[in-house]
Coordinates of C-alpha atoms in Angstrom, one line a residue:
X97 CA 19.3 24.4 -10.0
X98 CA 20.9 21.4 -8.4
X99 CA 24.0 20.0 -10.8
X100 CA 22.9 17.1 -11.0
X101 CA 19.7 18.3 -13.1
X102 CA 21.6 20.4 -14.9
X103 CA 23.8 17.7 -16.1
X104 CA 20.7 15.1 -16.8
X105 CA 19.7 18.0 -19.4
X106 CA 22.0 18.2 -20.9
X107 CA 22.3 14.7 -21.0
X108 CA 18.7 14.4 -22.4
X109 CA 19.0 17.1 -24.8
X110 CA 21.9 15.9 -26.5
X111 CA 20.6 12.3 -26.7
X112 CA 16.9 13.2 -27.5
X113 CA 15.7 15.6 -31.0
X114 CA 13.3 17.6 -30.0
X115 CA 10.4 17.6 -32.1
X116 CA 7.6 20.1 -32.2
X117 CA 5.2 19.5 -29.7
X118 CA 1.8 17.7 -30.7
X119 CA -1.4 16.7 -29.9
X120 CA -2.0 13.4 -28.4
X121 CA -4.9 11.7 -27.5
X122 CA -4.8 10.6 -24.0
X123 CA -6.3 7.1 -23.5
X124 CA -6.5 5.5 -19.7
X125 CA -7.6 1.9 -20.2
X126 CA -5.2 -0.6 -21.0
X127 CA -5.3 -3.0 -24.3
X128 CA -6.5 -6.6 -24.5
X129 CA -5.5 -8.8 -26.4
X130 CA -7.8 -11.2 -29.1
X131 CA -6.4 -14.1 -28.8
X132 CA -8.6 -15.9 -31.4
X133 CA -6.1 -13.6 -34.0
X134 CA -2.9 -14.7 -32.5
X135 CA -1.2 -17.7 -34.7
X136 CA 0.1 -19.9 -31.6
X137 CA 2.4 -21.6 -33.8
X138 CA 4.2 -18.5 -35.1
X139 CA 4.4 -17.3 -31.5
X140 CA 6.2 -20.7 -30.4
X141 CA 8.5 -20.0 -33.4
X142 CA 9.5 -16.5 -32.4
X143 CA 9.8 -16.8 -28.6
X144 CA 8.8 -20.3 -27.2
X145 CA 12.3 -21.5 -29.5
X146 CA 14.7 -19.5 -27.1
X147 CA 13.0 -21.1 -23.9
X148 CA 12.5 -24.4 -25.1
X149 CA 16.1 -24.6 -26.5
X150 CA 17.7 -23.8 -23.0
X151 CA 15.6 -26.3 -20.7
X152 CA 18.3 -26.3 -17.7
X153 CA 17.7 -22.7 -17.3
X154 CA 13.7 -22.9 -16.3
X155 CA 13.2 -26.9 -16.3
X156 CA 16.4 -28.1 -14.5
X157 CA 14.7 -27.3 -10.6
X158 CA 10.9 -28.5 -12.0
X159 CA 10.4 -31.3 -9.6
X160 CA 11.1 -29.1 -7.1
X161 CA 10.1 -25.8 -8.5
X162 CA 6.5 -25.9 -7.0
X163 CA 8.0 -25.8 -3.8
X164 CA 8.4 -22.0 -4.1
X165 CA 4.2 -21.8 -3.7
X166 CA 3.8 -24.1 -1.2
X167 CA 2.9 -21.5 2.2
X168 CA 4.5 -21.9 5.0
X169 CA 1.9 -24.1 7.6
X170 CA -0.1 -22.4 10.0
X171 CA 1.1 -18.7 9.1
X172 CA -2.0 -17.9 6.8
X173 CA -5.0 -20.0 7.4
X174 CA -7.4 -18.5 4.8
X175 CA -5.1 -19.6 2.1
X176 CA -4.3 -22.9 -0.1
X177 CA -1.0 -23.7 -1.5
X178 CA -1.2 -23.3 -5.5
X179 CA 0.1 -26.7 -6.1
X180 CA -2.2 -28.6 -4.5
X181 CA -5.0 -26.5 -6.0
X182 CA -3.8 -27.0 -9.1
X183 CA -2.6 -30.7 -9.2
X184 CA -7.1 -31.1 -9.0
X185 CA -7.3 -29.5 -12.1
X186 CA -9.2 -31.6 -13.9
X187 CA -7.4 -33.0 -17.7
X188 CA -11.0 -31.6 -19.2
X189 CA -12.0 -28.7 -22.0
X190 CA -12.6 -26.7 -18.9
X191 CA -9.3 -27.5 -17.2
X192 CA -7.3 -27.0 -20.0
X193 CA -8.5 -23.6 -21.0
X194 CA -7.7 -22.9 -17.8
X195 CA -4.5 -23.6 -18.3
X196 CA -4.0 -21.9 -21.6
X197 CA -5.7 -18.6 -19.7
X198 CA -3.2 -18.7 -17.0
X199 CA -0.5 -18.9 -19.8
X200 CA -1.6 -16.2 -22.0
X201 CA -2.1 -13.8 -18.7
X202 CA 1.7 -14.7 -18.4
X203 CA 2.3 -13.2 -21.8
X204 CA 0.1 -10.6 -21.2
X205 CA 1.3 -9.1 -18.1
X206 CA 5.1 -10.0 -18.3
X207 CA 5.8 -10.7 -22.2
X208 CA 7.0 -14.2 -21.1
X209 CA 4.9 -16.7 -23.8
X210 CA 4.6 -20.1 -22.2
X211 CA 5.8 -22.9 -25.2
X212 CA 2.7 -25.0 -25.9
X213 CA 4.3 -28.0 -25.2
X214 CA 4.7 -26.1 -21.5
X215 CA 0.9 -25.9 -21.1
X216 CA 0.6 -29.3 -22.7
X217 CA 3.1 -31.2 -19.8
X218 CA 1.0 -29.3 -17.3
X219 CA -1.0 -32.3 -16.1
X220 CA 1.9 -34.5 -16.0
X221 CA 3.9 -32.2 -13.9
X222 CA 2.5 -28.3 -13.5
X223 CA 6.2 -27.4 -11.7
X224 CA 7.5 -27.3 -15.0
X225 CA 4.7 -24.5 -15.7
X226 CA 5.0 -22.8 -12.5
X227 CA 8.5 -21.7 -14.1
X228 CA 7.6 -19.2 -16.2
X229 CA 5.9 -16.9 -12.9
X230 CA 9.3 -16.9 -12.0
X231 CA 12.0 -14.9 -14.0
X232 CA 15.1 -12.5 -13.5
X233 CA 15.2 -9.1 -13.7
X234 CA 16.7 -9.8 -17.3
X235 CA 13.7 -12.0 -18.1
X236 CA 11.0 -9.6 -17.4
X237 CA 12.7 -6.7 -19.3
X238 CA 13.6 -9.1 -22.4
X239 CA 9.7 -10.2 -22.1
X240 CA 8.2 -6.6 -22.1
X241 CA 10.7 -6.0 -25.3
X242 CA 9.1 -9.2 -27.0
X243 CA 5.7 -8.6 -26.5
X244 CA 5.9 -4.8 -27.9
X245 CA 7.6 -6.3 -30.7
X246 CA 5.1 -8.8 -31.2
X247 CA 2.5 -5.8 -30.7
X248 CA 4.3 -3.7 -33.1
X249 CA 5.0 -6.4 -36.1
X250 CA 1.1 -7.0 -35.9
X251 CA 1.7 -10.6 -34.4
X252 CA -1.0 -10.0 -31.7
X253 CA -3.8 -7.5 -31.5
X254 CA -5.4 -5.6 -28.8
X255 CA -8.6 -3.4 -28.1
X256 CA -7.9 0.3 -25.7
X257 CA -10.7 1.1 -24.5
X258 CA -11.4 4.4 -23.5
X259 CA -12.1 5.5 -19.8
X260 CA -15.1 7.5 -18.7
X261 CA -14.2 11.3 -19.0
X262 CA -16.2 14.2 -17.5
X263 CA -17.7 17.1 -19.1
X264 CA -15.8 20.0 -19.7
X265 CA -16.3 22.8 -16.6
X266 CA -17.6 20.0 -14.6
X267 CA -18.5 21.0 -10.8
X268 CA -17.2 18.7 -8.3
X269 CA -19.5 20.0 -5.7
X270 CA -22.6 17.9 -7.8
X271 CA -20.4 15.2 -8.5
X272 CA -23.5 13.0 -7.5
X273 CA -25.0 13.6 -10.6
X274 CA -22.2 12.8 -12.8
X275 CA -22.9 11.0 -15.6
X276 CA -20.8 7.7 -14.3
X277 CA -22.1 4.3 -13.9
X278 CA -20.2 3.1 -10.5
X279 CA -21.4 -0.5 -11.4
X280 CA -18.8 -0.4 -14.4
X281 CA -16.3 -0.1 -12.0
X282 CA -16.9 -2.1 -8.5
X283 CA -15.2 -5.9 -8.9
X284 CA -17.5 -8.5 -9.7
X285 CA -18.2 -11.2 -7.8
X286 CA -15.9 -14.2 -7.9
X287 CA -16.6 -16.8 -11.1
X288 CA -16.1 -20.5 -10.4
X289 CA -13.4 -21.8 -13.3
X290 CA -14.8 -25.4 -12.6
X291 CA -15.6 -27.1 -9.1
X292 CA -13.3 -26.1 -6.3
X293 CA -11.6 -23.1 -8.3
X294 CA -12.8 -19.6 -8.4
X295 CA -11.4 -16.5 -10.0
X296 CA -12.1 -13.2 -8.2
X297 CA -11.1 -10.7 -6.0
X298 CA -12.2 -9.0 -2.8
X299 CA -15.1 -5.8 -3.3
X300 CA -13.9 -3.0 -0.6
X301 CA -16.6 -2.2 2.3
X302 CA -17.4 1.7 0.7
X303 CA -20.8 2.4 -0.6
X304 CA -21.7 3.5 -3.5
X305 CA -22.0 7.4 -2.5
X306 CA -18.4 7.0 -1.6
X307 CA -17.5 5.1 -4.7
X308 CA -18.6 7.4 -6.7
X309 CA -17.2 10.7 -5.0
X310 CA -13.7 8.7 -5.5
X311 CA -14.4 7.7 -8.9
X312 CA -15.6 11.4 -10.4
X313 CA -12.4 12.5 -8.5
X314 CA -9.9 10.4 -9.7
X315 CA -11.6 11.1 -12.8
X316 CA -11.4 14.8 -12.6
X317 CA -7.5 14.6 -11.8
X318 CA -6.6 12.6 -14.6
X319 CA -8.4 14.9 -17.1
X320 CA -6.1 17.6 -15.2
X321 CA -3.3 15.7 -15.6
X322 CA -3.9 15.5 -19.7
X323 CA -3.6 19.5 -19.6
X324 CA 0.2 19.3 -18.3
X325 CA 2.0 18.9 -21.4
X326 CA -0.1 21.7 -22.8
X327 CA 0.4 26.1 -23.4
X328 CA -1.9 28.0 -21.4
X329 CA -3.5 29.1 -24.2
X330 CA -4.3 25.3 -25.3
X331 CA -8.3 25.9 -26.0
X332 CA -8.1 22.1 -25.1
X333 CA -7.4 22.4 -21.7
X334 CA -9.3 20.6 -19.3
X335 CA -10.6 23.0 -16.4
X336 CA -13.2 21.9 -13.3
X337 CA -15.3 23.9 -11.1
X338 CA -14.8 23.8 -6.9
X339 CA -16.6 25.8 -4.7
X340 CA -17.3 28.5 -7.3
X341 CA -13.5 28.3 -8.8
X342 CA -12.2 27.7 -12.3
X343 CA -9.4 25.2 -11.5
X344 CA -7.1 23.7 -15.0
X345 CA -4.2 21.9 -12.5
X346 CA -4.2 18.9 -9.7
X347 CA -2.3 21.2 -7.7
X348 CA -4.6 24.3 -8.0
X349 CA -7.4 21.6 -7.4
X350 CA -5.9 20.4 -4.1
X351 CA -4.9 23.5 -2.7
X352 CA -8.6 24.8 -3.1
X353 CA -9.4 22.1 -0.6
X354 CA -6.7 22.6 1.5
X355 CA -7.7 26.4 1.9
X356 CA -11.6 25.2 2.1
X357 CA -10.6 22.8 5.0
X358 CA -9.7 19.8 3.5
X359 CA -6.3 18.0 4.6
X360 CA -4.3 16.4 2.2
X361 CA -2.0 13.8 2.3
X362 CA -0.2 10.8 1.1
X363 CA 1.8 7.9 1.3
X364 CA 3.6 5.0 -0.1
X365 CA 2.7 1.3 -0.2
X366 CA 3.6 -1.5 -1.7
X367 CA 2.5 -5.1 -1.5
X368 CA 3.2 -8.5 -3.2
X369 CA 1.1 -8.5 -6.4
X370 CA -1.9 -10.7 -7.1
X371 CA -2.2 -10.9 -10.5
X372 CA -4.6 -14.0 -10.7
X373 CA -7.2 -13.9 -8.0
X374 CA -7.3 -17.1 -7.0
X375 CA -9.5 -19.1 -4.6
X376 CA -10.8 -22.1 -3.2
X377 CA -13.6 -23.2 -0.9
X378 CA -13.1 -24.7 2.6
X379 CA -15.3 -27.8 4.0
X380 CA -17.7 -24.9 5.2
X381 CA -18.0 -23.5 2.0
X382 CA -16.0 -20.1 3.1
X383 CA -13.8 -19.0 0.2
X384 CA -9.9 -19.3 0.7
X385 CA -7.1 -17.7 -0.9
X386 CA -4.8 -19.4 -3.4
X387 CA -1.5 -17.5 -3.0
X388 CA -0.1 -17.5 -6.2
X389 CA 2.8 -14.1 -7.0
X390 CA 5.3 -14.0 -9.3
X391 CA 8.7 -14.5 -8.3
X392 CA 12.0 -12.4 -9.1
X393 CA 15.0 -14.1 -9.0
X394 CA 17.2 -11.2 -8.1
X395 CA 20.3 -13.2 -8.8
X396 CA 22.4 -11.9 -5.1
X397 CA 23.7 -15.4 -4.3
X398 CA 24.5 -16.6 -0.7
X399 CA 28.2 -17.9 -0.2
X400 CA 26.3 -21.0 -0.7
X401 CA 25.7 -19.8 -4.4
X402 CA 22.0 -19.6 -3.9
X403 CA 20.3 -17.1 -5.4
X404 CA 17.4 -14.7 -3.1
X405 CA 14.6 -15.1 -4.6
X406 CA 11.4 -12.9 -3.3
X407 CA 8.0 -12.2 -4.7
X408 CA 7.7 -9.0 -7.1
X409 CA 5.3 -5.9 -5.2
X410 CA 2.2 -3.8 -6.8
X411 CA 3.2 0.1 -5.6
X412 CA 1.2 3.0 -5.6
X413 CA 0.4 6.2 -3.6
X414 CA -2.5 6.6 -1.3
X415 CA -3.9 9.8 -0.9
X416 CA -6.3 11.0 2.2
X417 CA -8.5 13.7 1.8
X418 CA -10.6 14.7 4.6
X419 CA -12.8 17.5 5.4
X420 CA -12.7 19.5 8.4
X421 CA -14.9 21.9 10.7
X422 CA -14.1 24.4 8.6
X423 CA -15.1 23.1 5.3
X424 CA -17.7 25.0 3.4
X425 CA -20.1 23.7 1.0
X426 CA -19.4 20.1 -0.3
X427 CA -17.1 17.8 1.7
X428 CA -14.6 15.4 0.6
X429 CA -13.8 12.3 2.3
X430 CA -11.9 10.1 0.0
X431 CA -9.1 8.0 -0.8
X432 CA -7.7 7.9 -4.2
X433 CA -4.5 5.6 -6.1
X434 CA -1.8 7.3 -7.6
X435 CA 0.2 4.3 -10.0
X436 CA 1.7 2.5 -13.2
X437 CA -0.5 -0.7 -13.5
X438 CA -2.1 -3.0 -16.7
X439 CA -5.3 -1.3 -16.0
X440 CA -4.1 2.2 -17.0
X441 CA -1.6 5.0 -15.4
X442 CA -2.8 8.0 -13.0
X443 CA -5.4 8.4 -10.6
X444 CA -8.4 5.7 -9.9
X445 CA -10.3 5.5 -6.9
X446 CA -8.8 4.0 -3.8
X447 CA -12.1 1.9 -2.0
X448 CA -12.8 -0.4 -4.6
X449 CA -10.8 -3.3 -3.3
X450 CA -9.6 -5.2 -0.3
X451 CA -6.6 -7.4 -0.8
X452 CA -6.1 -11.0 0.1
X453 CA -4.5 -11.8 3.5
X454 CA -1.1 -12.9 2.6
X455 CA 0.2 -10.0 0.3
X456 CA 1.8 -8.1 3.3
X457 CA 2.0 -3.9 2.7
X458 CA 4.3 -1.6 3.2
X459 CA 3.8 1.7 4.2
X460 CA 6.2 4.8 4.3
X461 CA 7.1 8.1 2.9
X462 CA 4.0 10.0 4.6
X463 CA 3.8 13.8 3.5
X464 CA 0.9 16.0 4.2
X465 CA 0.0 19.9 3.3
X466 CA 2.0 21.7 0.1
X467 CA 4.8 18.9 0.4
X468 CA 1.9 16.1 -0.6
X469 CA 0.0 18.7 -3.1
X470 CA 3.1 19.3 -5.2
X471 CA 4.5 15.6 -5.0
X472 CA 0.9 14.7 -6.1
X473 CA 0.6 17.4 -8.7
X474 CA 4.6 16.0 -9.9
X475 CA 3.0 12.6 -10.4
X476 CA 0.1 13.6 -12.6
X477 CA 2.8 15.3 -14.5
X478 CA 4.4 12.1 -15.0
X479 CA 1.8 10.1 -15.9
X480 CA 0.8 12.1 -18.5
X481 CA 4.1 12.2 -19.9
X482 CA 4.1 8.0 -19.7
X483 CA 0.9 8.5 -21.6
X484 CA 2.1 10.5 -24.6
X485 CA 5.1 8.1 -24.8
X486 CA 3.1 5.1 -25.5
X487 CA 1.2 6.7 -27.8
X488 CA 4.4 8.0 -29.7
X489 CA 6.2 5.1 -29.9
X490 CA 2.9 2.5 -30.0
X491 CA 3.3 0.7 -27.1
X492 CA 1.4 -2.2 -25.9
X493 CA -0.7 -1.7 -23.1
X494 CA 0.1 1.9 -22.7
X495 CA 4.0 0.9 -22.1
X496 CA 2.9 -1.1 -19.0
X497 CA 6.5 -2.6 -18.4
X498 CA 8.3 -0.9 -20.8
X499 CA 8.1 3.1 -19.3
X500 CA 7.8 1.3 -16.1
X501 CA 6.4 -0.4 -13.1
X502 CA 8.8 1.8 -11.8
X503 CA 7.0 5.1 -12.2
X504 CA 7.0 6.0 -8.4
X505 CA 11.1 5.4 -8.5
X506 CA 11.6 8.6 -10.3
X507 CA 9.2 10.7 -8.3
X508 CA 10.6 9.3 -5.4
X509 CA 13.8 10.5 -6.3
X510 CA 13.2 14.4 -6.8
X511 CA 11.9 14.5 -3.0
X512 CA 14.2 11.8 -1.5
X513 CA 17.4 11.7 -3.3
X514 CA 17.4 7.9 -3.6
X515 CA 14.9 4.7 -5.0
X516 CA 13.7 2.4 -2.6
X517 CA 12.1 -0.3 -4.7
X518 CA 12.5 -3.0 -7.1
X519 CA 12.7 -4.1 -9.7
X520 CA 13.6 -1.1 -12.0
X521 CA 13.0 -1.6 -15.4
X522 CA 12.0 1.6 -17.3
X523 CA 13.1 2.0 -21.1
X524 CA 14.3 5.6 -20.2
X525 CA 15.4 6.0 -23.4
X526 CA 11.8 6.1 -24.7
X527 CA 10.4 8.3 -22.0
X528 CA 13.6 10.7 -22.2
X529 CA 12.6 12.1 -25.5
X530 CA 8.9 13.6 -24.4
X531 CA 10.3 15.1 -21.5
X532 CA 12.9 16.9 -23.2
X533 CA 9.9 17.9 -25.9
X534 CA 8.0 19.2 -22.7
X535 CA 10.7 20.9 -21.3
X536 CA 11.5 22.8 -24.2
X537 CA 7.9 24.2 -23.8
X538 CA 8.6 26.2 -20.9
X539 CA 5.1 26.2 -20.2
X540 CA 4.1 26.1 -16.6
X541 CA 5.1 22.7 -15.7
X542 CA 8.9 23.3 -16.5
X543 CA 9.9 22.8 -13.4
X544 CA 8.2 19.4 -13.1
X545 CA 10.1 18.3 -16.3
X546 CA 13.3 19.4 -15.4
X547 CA 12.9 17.0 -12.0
X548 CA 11.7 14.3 -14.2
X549 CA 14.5 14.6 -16.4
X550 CA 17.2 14.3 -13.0
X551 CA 15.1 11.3 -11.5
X552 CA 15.2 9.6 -15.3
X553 CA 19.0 10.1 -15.0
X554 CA 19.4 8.9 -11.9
X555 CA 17.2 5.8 -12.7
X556 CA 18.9 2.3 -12.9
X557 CA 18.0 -0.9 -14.7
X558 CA 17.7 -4.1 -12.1
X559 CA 17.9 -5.7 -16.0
X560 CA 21.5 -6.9 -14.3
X561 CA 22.6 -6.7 -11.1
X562 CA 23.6 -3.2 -10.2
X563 CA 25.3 -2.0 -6.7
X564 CA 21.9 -0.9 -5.2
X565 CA 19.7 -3.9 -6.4
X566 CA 20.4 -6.0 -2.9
X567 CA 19.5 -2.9 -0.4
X568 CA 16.0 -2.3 -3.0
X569 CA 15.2 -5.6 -3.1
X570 CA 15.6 -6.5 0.9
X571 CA 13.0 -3.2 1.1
X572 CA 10.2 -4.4 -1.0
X573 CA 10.3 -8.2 1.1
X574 CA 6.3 -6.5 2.3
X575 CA 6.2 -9.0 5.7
X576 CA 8.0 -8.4 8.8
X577 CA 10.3 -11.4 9.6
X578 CA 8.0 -14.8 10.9
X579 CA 5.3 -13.5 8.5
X580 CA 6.6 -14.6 5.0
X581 CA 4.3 -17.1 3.5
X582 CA 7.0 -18.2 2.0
X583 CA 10.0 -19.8 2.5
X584 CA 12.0 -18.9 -0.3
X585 CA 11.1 -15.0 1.0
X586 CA 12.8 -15.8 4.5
X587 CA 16.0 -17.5 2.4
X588 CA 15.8 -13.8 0.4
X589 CA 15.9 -11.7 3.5
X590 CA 18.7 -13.7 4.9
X591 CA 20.8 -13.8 2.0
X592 CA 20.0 -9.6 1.1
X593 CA 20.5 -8.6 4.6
X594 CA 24.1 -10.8 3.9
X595 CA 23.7 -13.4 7.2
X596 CA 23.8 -15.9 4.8

C-alpha cells in the first residue's frame, strides 16, 4: 500500500471514532424547501445582517456589476443577455415573484439568502441583485454552512422525496416491463414566467425505449451502490438478475456485459452550470437562451490587482455502453451520469437532456474495459458513502455542497494522482468519519475505502486560495479561447495562465 494511504489512515483513524456500523436508509432525491414556513424576517436577521452590513463588498461594483452577463456580440446568436431580459421584468405580482423565486433558488442551491431589501431594489437597479450569483470560494462554503445550519435549527423545512427503486432480483433483460413511469422523469416543456420569459430546459432526442433502458439502469446501479457499505451476509443486499446471473455489485454488473459483448467506458465532462433555464423568444417566435451562470471570484489577481473571475462548471462522468456482434440475449445501448448534483448523488440516466449552446464542455480522462469498470464501481462506492453521511449528520439536501460538488476530485485522484477542477469545497471532516466506519468493516469494498480515505487526504479547500487553485481554475474555463461568452472569462484565462 502506497504511503501516502497508509498515512491518510492513520490520519482518519485517529481523527474519526469509529462507531459500530448501522443501518441507513438510502434516499436519492434531494429536499425542497416550503417556503410558506420560512419566517423571511428571522432569515434577514440571521444572514441578510452580515451582507447588508458590508455593502462595499457585493454593492460597491453594482452599476457595473451586470456587465459580467452581458455576452459577448455575435459569438452566441441563440442567446439574450440576462440584463436586458431582466430590466423587462415587469414591477407586477408576477414580476416580483419572479424575483423572490430567483432569490430563494440562490439560497437554495448556494446557501447565499438575498436581503429583502436586495429583491426589493431589484427594479430600480437589478445589478445590485445580480451580486449575490457571484461569490468567492469563501462565500459559497460559508453559504452551504448557513443553510445546513438554518436546516438543522429548524429555520427552514424541506420534503426528500424518495426515488423509484426496483424490485428485489429484478432482471434487467425485461427491463421494459419495469414498473417505471419514464414521463416522471423526461423535462417538461418550458413554462412562460410572464410575456417574453420562459423557464425550461432542452428534452434530449432519445425515445422513450431508450429512456427507459437508461432509467431502469441507472436505477439498478444505485440500488447496487446502497449494498457497498454492507457484510455479505447483509440479508438486505440488493442483487439483480443479467443474462441468467445473480449480480449484488456495479462492478460484477459491468463485467457481465463486458464478457457478454458489451464495451464499457467512460469519461469526464464538465460544463458551465445552468442552474435557472432561462429563455426568451426571438421576433419569429424561436426560443433563445438567456445565459445566466454563477460566477466564482477566484480571488488570483492580475498585477493590475484584478481579480479572475470565471463561471462555476456542472461535472459528471459519462458512461457508454454498447453492445457488440457478440452480445447474447438483451442488448444495451446506453449512456448513463455518474455525479454530486441538487437532484440527488449516483447514477441517473444520461439522454434526458440537451444543454443550452453557450455552456461550453469539457471532455477528458477517457478509460475503457476493467480500468472504467473499477473506476465506475469506486464511484458508486463513494456515493453511497456521501449518502450515509448526510443522513448521519442531517444534512440539507443530501450534503449537496457540504460533502461536495467536488465528489469526482477524490475519485479522480486514486487513478490520476492529482485534481483537475474547481472549486473544492468538501467538509472532509464530515465524510472522513463513515469511511473510516466502512473501512473498519473489511468487507469486500475495503480497498475502495482505503483509496477514498487517500483522495479525502489529499483533498484541498479552494475556501482560500491554495497553491493549486490558479492551475484548477484555468482547467475548468469549458470554451476554447475566442469562444467565451463572456468577457470576464477571457480577463480569467489571461490572468490564470499569468499574461496578465
Amino acid at each position: 500500500m502506497k504511503a501516502a494511504v497508509l498515512l491518510a489512515l492513520v490520519a482518519f483513524m485517529l481523527m474519526c471514532a469509529v462507531s459500530e456500523a448501522r443501518p441507513r436508509t438510502a434516499l436519492r432525491a434531494g429536499h425542497k424547501i416550503d417556503w410558506s414556513k420560512v419566517d423571511t424576517q428571522l432569515m434577514d436577521a440571521k444572514f441578510g445582517r452580515k451582507l447588508a452590513d458590508q455593502p462595499a463588498k457585493r454593492s460597491a461594483d453594482a452599476p457595473s456589476g451586470s456587465s459580467l452577463w452581458e455576452v459577448i456580440p455575435g459569438r452566441y446568436p441563440k442567446t439574450q443577455s440576462l440584463p436586458d431580459v431582466l430590466a423587462q421584468v415587469p414591477n407586477t405580482p408576477e414580476g416580483r415573484k419572479f424575483v423572490q423565486d430567483l432569490a430563494n433558488t440562490i439560497f437554495t442551491k448556494f446557501g447565499i439568502w438575498v436581503p429583502s431589501f436586495v429583491v426589493d431594489l431589484f427594479f430600480e437597479d437589478s445589478s445590485y441583485f445580480l451580486n449575490y450569483l457571484k461569490f468567492t470560494g469563501w462565500e459559497l462554503y460559508d453559504g452551504i454552512a448557513a443553510i445546513n445550519f438554518a436546516y438543522q435549527m429548524g429555520w427552514i423545512t424541506s420534503n426528500a422525496s424518495n426515488a423509484d427503486t426496483l424490485p428485489q432480483g429484478f432482471n434487467l433483460d425485461n427491463y421494459a416491463s419495469a414498473p417505471i413511469n419514464v414521463s416522471n422523469y423526461i423535462p417538461a416543456e418550458p413554462v412562460e414566467l410572464f410575456p417574453d420569459l420562459w423557464k425550461g430546459f432542452y428534452r434530449g432526442n432519445a425515445s422513450e425505449e431508450q429512456l427507459k433502458a437508461e432509467i431502469v439502469f441507472a436505477l439498478t446501479l444505485n440500488q447496487l451502490a446502497n449494498n457497498s457499505h454492507k457484510r455479505e451476509s447483509d440479508p438486505s443486499t440488493y442483487f439483480t438478475l443479467y443474462n441468467g446471473n445473480k449480480i449484488a455489485s456495479i462492478r460484477d454488473l459491468l463485467g457481465a456485459l463486458a464478457a457478454n459483448g458489451h464495451s464499457i467506458k467512460c469519461y469526464l465532462t464538465y460544463r458551465a452550470v445552468d442552474f435557472f433555464g432561462l429563455l426568451t423568444r426571438d421576433s419569429q417566435g424561436q426560443f433563445k437562451e438567456v445565459p445566466a451562470p454563477v460566477f466564482m471570484d477566484t480571488e488570483v489577481t492580475s498585477l493590475s490587482g484584478e481579480s479572475a473571475v470565471t463561471t462555476a462548471i456542472h461535472d459528471e462522468l459519462v458512461i457508454e455502453i454498447r453492445s457488440g456482434p457478440n452480445t447474447k440475449g438483451t442488448p444495451f445501448n446506453i449512456d448513463i451520469l455518474w455525479y454530486e448534483g441538487d437532484d440527488g448523488i449516483g447514477f441517473f440516466a444520461g439522454s434526458l437532456y440537451d444543454y443550452a449552446s453557450w455552456v461550453g464542455a469539457v471532455n477528458t480522462q477517457h478509460m475503457e474495459g476493467k480500468q472504467a469498470i473499477d473506476y465506475l464501481h469506486l464511484a458508486g462506492v463513494f456515493s453511497d458513502t456521501l449518502i450515509q453521511t448526510a443522513l448521519t449528520f442531517n444534512l440539507y439536501d443530501l450534503g449537496y455542497g457540504a460533502t461536495g460538488v467536488d465528489s469526482i476530485a477524490v475519485i479522480e485522484w486514486t487513478v490520476y494522482g492529482n485534481m483537475s477542477l474547481y472549486p473544492l469545497l468538501m467538509e472532509k471532516f464530515l465524510v472522513a468519519p463513515i469511511v473510516a466506519e466502512y473501512l473498519a468493516l473489511a468487507n469486500r469494498n475495503a480497498g475502495e475505502y482505503a483509496k477514498l480515505a487517500a483522495g479525502l487526504y489529499e483533498l484541498v479547500s479552494d475556501s482560500a486560495v491554495n497553491p493549486t487553485l490558479r492551475q484548477r481554475a484555468y482547467n475548468t474555463i469549458t470554451w476554447p479561447a475566442g469562444q467565451e461568452p463572456f468577457e470576464t472569462v477571457v480577463k480569467a484565462r489571461a490572468i490564470l495562465s499569468g499574461q496578465n
